[in-house]
Short mmCIF file of C-alpha atoms in Angstrom, two decimals:
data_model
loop_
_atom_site.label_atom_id
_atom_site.label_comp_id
_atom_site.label_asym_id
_atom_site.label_seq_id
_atom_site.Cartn_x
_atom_site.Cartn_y
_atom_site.Cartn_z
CA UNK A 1 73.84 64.75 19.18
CA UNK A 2 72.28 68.37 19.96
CA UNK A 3 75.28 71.26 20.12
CA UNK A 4 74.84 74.84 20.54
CA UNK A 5 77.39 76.28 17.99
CA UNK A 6 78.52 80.14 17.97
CA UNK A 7 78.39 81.27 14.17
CA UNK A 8 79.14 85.48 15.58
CA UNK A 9 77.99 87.98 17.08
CA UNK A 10 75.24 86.99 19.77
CA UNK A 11 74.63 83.99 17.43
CA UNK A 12 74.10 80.74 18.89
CA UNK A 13 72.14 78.23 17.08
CA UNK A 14 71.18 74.64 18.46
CA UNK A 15 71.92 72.19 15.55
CA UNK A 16 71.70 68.55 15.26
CA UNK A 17 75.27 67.05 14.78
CA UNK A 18 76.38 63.46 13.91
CA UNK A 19 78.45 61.73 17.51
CA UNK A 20 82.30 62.12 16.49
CA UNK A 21 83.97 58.93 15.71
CA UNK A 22 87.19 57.78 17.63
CA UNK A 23 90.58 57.96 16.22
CA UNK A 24 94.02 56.80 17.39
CA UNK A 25 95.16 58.81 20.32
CA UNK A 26 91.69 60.32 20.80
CA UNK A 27 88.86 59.89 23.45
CA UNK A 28 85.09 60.26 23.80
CA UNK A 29 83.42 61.76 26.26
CA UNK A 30 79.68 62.33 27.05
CA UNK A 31 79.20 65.58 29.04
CA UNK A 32 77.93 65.67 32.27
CA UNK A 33 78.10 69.31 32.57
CA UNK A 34 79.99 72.11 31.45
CA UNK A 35 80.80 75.66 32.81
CA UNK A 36 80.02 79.29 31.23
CA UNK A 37 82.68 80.71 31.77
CA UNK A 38 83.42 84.52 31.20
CA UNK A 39 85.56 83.84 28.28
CA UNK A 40 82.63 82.15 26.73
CA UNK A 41 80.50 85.59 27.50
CA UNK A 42 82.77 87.36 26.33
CA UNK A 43 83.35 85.34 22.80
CA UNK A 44 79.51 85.15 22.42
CA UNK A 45 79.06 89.33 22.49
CA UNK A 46 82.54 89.81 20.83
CA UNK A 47 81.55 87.32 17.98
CA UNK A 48 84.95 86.55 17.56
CA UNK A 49 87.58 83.78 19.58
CA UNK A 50 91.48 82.63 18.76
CA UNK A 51 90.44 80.95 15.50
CA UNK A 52 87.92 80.98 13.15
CA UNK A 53 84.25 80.26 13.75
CA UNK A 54 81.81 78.41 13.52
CA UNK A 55 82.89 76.79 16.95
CA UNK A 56 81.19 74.62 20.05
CA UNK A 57 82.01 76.54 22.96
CA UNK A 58 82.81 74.73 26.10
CA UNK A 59 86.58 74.48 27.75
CA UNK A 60 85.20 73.58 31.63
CA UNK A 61 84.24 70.04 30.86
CA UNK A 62 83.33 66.73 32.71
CA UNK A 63 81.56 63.70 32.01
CA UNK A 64 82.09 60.08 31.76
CA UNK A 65 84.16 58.33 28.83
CA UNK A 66 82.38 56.36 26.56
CA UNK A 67 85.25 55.15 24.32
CA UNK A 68 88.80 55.29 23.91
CA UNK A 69 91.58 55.10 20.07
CA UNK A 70 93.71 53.39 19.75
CA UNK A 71 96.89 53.94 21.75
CA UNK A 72 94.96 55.37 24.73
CA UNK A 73 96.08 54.20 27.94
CA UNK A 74 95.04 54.87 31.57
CA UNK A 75 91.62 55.32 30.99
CA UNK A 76 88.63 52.93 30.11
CA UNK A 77 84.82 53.34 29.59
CA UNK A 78 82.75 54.33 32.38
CA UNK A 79 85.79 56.72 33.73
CA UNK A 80 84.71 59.75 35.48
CA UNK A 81 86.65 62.65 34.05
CA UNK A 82 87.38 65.93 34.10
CA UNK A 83 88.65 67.84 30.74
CA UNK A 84 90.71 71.29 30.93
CA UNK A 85 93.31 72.66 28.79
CA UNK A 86 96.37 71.60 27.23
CA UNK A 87 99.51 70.24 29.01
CA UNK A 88 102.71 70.29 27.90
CA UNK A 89 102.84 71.26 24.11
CA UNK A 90 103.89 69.54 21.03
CA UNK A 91 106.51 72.11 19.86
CA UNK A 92 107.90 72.13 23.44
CA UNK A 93 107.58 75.92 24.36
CA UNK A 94 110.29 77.63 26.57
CA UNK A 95 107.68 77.52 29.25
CA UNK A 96 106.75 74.28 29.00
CA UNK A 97 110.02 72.99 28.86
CA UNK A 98 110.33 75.14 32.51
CA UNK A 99 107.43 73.23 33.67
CA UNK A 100 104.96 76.27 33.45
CA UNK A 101 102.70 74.83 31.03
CA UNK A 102 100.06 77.32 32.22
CA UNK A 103 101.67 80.19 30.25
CA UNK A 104 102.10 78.14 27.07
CA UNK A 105 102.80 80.53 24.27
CA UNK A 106 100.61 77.67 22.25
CA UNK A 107 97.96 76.99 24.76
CA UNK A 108 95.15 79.20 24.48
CA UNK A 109 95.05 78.73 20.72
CA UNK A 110 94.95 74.69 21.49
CA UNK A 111 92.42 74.70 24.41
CA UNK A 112 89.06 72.74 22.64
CA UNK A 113 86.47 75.54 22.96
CA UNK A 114 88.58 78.70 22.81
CA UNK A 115 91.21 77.64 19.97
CA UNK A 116 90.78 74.22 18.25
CA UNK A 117 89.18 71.77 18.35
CA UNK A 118 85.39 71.99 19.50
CA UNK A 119 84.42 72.08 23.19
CA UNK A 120 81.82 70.61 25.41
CA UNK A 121 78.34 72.50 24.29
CA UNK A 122 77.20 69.49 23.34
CA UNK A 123 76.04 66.20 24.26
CA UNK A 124 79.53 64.47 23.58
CA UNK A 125 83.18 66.14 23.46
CA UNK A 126 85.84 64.40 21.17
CA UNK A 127 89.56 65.13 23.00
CA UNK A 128 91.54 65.07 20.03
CA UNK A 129 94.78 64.70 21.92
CA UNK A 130 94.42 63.11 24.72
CA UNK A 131 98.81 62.52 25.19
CA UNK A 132 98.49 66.61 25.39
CA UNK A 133 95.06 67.56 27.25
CA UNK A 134 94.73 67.84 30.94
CA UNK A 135 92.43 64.93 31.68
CA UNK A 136 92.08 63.86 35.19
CA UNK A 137 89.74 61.05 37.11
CA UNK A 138 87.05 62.00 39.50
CA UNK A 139 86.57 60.19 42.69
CA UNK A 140 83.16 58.38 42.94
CA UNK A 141 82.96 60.33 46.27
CA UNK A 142 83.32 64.03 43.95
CA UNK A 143 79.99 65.17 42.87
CA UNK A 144 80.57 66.00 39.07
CA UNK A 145 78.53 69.86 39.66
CA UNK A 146 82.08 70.49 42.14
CA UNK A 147 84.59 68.81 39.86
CA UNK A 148 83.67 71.19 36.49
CA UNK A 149 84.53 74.00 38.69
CA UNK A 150 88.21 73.46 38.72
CA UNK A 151 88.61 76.36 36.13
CA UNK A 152 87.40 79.28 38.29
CA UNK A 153 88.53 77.66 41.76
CA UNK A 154 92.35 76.51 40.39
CA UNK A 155 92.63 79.92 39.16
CA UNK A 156 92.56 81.37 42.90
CA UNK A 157 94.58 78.59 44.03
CA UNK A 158 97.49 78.99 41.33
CA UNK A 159 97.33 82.60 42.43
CA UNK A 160 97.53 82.32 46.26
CA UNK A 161 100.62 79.47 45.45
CA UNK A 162 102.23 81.89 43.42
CA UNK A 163 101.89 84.98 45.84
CA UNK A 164 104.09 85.21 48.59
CA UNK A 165 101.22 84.20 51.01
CA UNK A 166 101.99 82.61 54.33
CA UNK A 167 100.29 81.42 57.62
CA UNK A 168 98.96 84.69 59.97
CA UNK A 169 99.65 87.14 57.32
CA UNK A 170 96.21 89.58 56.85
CA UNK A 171 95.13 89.27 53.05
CA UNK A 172 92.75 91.63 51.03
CA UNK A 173 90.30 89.86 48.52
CA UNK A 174 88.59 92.49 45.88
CA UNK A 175 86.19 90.56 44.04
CA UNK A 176 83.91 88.34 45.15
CA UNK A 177 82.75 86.50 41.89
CA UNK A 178 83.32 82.23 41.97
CA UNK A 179 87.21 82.98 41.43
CA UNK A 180 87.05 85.74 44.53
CA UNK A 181 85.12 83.81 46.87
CA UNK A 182 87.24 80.76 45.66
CA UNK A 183 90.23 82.69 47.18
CA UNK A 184 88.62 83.87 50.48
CA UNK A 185 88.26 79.76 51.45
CA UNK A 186 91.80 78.81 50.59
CA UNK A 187 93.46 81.71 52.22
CA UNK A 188 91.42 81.28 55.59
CA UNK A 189 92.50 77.41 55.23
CA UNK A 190 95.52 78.38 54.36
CA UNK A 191 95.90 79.98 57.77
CA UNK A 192 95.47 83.50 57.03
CA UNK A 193 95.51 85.84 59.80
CA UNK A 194 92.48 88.63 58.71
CA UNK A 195 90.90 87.55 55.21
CA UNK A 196 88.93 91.09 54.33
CA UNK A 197 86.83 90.40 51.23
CA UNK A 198 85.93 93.54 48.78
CA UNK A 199 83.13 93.90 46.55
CA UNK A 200 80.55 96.58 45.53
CA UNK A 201 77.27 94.05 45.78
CA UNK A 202 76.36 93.89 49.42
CA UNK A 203 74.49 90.71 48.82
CA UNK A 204 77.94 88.77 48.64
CA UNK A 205 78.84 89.81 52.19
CA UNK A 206 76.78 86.88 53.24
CA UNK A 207 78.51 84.37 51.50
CA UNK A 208 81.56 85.78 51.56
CA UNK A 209 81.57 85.37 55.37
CA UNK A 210 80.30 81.71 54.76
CA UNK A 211 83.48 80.92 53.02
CA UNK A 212 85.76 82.31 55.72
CA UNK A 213 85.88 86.11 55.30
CA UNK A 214 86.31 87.96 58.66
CA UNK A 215 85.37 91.17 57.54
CA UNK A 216 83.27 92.08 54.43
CA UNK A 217 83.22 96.04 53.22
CA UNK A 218 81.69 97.75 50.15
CA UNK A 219 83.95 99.77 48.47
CA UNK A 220 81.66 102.19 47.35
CA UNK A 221 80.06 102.80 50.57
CA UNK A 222 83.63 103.23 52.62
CA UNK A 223 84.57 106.89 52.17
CA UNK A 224 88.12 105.90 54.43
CA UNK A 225 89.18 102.20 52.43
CA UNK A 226 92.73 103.17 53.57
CA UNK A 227 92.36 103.40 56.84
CA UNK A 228 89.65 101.08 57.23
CA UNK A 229 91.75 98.44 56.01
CA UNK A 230 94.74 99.55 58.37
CA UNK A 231 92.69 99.30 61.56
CA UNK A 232 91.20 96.09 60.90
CA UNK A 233 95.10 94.35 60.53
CA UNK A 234 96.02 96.61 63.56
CA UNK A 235 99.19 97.06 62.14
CA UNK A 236 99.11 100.76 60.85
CA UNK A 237 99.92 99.52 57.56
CA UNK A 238 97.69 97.68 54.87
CA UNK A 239 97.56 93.98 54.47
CA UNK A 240 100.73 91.69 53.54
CA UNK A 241 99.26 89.95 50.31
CA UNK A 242 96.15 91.83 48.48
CA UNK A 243 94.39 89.51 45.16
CA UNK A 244 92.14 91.40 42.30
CA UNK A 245 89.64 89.07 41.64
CA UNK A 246 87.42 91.12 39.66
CA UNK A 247 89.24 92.14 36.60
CA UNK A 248 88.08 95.91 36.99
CA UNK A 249 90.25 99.19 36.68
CA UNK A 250 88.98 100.42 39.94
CA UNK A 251 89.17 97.32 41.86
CA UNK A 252 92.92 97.45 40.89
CA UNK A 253 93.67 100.86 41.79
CA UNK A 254 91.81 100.02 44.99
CA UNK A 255 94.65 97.05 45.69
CA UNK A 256 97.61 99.00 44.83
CA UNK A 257 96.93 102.87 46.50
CA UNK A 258 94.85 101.63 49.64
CA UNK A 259 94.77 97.95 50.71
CA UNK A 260 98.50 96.92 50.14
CA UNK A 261 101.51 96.86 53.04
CA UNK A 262 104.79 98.94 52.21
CA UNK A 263 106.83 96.40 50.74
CA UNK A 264 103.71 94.17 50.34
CA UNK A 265 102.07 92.03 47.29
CA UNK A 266 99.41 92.49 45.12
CA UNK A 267 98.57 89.62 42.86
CA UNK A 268 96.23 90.51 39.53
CA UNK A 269 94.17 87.60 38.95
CA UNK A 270 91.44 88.93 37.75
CA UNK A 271 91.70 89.50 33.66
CA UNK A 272 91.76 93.17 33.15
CA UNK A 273 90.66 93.73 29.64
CA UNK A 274 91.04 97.97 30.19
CA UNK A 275 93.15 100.63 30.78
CA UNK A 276 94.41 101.38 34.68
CA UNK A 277 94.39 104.81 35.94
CA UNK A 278 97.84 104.80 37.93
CA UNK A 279 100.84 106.70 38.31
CA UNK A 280 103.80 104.06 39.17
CA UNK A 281 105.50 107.23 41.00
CA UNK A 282 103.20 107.37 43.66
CA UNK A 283 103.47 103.77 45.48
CA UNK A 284 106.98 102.63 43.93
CA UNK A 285 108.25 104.24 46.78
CA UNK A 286 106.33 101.35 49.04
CA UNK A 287 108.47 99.02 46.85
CA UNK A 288 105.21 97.01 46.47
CA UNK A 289 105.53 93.83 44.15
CA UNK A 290 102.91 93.78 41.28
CA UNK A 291 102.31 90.38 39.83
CA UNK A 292 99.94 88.72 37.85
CA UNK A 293 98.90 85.03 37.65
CA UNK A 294 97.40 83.20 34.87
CA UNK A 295 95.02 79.71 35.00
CA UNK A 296 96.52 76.68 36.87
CA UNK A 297 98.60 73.82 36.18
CA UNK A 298 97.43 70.39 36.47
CA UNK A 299 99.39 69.61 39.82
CA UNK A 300 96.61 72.09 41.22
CA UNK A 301 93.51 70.57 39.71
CA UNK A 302 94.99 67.16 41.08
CA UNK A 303 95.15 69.09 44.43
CA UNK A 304 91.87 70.32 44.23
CA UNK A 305 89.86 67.11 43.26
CA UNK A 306 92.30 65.95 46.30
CA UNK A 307 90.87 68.25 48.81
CA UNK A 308 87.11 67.92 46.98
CA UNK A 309 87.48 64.07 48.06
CA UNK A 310 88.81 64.39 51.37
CA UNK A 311 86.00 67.01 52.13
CA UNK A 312 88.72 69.15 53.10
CA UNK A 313 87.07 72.28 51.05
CA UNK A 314 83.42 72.64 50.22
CA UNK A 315 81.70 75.34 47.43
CA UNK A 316 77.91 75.60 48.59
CA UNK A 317 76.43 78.22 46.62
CA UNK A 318 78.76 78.36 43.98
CA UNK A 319 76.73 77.06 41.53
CA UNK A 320 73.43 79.32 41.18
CA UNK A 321 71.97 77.85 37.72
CA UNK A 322 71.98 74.86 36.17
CA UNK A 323 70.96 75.11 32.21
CA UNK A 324 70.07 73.30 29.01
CA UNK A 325 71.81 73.22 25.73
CA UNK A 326 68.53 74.80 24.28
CA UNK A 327 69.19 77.97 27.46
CA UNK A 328 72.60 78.74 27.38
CA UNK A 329 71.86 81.63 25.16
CA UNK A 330 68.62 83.15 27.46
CA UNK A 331 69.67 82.16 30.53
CA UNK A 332 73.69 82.00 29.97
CA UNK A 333 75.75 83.46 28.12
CA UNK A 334 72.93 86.37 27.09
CA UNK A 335 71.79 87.03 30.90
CA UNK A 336 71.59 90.77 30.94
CA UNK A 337 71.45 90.75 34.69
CA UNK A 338 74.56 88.83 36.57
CA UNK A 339 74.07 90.07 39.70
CA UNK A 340 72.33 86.70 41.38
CA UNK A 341 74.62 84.61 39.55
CA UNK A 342 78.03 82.81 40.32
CA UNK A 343 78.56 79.66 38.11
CA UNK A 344 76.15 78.81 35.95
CA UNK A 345 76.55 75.57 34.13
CA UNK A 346 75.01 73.45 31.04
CA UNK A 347 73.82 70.10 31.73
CA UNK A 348 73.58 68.78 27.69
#
């Protein structure tokens, strides 16, 4: 089977691997398509991940099963199926045992394409523990290209169920990548009052609008964000709930000092990998609550193929590339230039 396998640094290399056999408690899967995802990006110019490479990269994976080991029940061959990342683990975690599985002090190291084993940049993906993997059926109805995007869209889902969101309050989105935009449908579904959507590219006010925004403005160009933001909930005060979607420093800043209600939320979804200009002093006295969120937990992908099959949600544009094994360097994980893209995925 072809694989594209990092070895380091901005070093992919397409190799020719032998189709992994079945063991007990194990399941095959040929990929239908898989998801870049920024960890991947990152990984591929870091040249490093969790453990040691060489590694197939790959943890947003669906396809159909092609065999199941021995001791394998509730799935047969010909299942359509979605992959993600572990469930509850082996050594039975504190959080785990709590039933937040997404914060797993053993997950990310146990997630096939980040930690061990192998992922889904190839043409068939071996689930080497199926009892502890997140594996979930697709409805015939559920066009594979919308179920592999339950990484990015659970991810603003878990955050707006874990925010103290409710129906009419006005909500701030900063961020309008696949995760962002994500967001902006759910909360205006979710009965928001005002969703205003922040970003620095004005080429996402378009679809940001499409997926329920009522109001669209680029940070850079508002030289009032404050009171901008104040006037649109008519309030006199920023919004109730306020997401980072974007993982930057300013972004954040933007969420805490300008777009965020006395006594209000801000939730940090977004994964900010650098340091945050703030001084605590000068909003603590809003009392505002600063939380972060991290992934999903199956319950929510279950909800999301859920809504996916009831055409009760709907992603158009989300995807903006779909790529070979042989491109996921040149026109994936390498792109220098982003700014066209949302979700590109690999189609082995």
């Amino acid at each position: 089977m072809k694989t594209a396998v990092l070895y380091g640094k901005q070093d992919v290399r397409i190799e020719d691997r032998p189709v992994p056999e079945v063991g007990p408690g194990q399941m095959l899967i040929k990929i239908s398509y898989v998801g870049i995802c920024g960890t991947d990006i990152e990984f591929f110019h870091l040249g490093k991940t969790p453990t040691p490479l060489p590694k197939i990269l790959g943890h947003e994976n669906c396809g159909i099963v092609v065999k199941t080991g021995e001791g394998v029940t509730g799935f047969k061959a010909g299942d359509r199926v979605l992959c993600g990342p572990p469930t509850q683990c082996k050594e039975g975690c504190p959080s785990c045992k709590s039933g937040r599985p997404n914060i797993c002090i053993n997950g990310f190291p146990n997630t096939a394409g980040i930690g061990f084993p192998d992922g889904g940049y190839a043409e068939y993906f071996l689930v080497q523990d199926v009892a502890h993997t997140m594996i979930l059926k697709v409805d015939d109805n559920v066009d594979l290209k919308d179920a592999v995007l339950f990484d990015v869209i659970c991810v603003a889902l878990h955050g707006i169920r874990i925010s103290r969101f409710k129906i009419g309050d006005n909500a701030v989105v900063s961020g309008l990548g696949s995760v962002g935009l994500s967001a902006v449908q759910f909360l205006k579904a979710g009965g928001a009052n005002k969703v205003i959507a922040l970003d620095i590219d004005d080429s996402r006010e378009e679809l940001a609008k499409a997926y329920g925004a009522d109001v669209f403005i680029n940070t850079l160009k508002c030289e009032d964000l404050a009171g901008t933001i104040q006037n649109i909930c008519g309030t006199g005060v920023g919004a109730e709930v306020v997401y980072e979607c974007s993982g930057s420093p300013a972004s954040f800043r933007n969420c805490i000092y300008d777009c965020v209600r006395p006594g209000g939320q801000v939730i940090g979804i977004g994964t900010i990998q650098r340091p945050v200009d703030v001084i605590p002093g000068e909003f603590a006295v809003r009392e505002i609550d600063i939380q972060f969120s991290f992934v999903y937990t199956e319950d929510e992908v279950q909800m999301y193929l859920s809504m996916l099959s009831q055409k009760k949600i709907q992603f158009p544009g989300m995807v903006t590339s779909i790529v070979g094994l042989d491109e996921c360097v040149a026109k994936g994980l390498g792109l220098a230039d982003r700014s066209k893209e949302l979700k590109i995925l690999i189609e082995p």
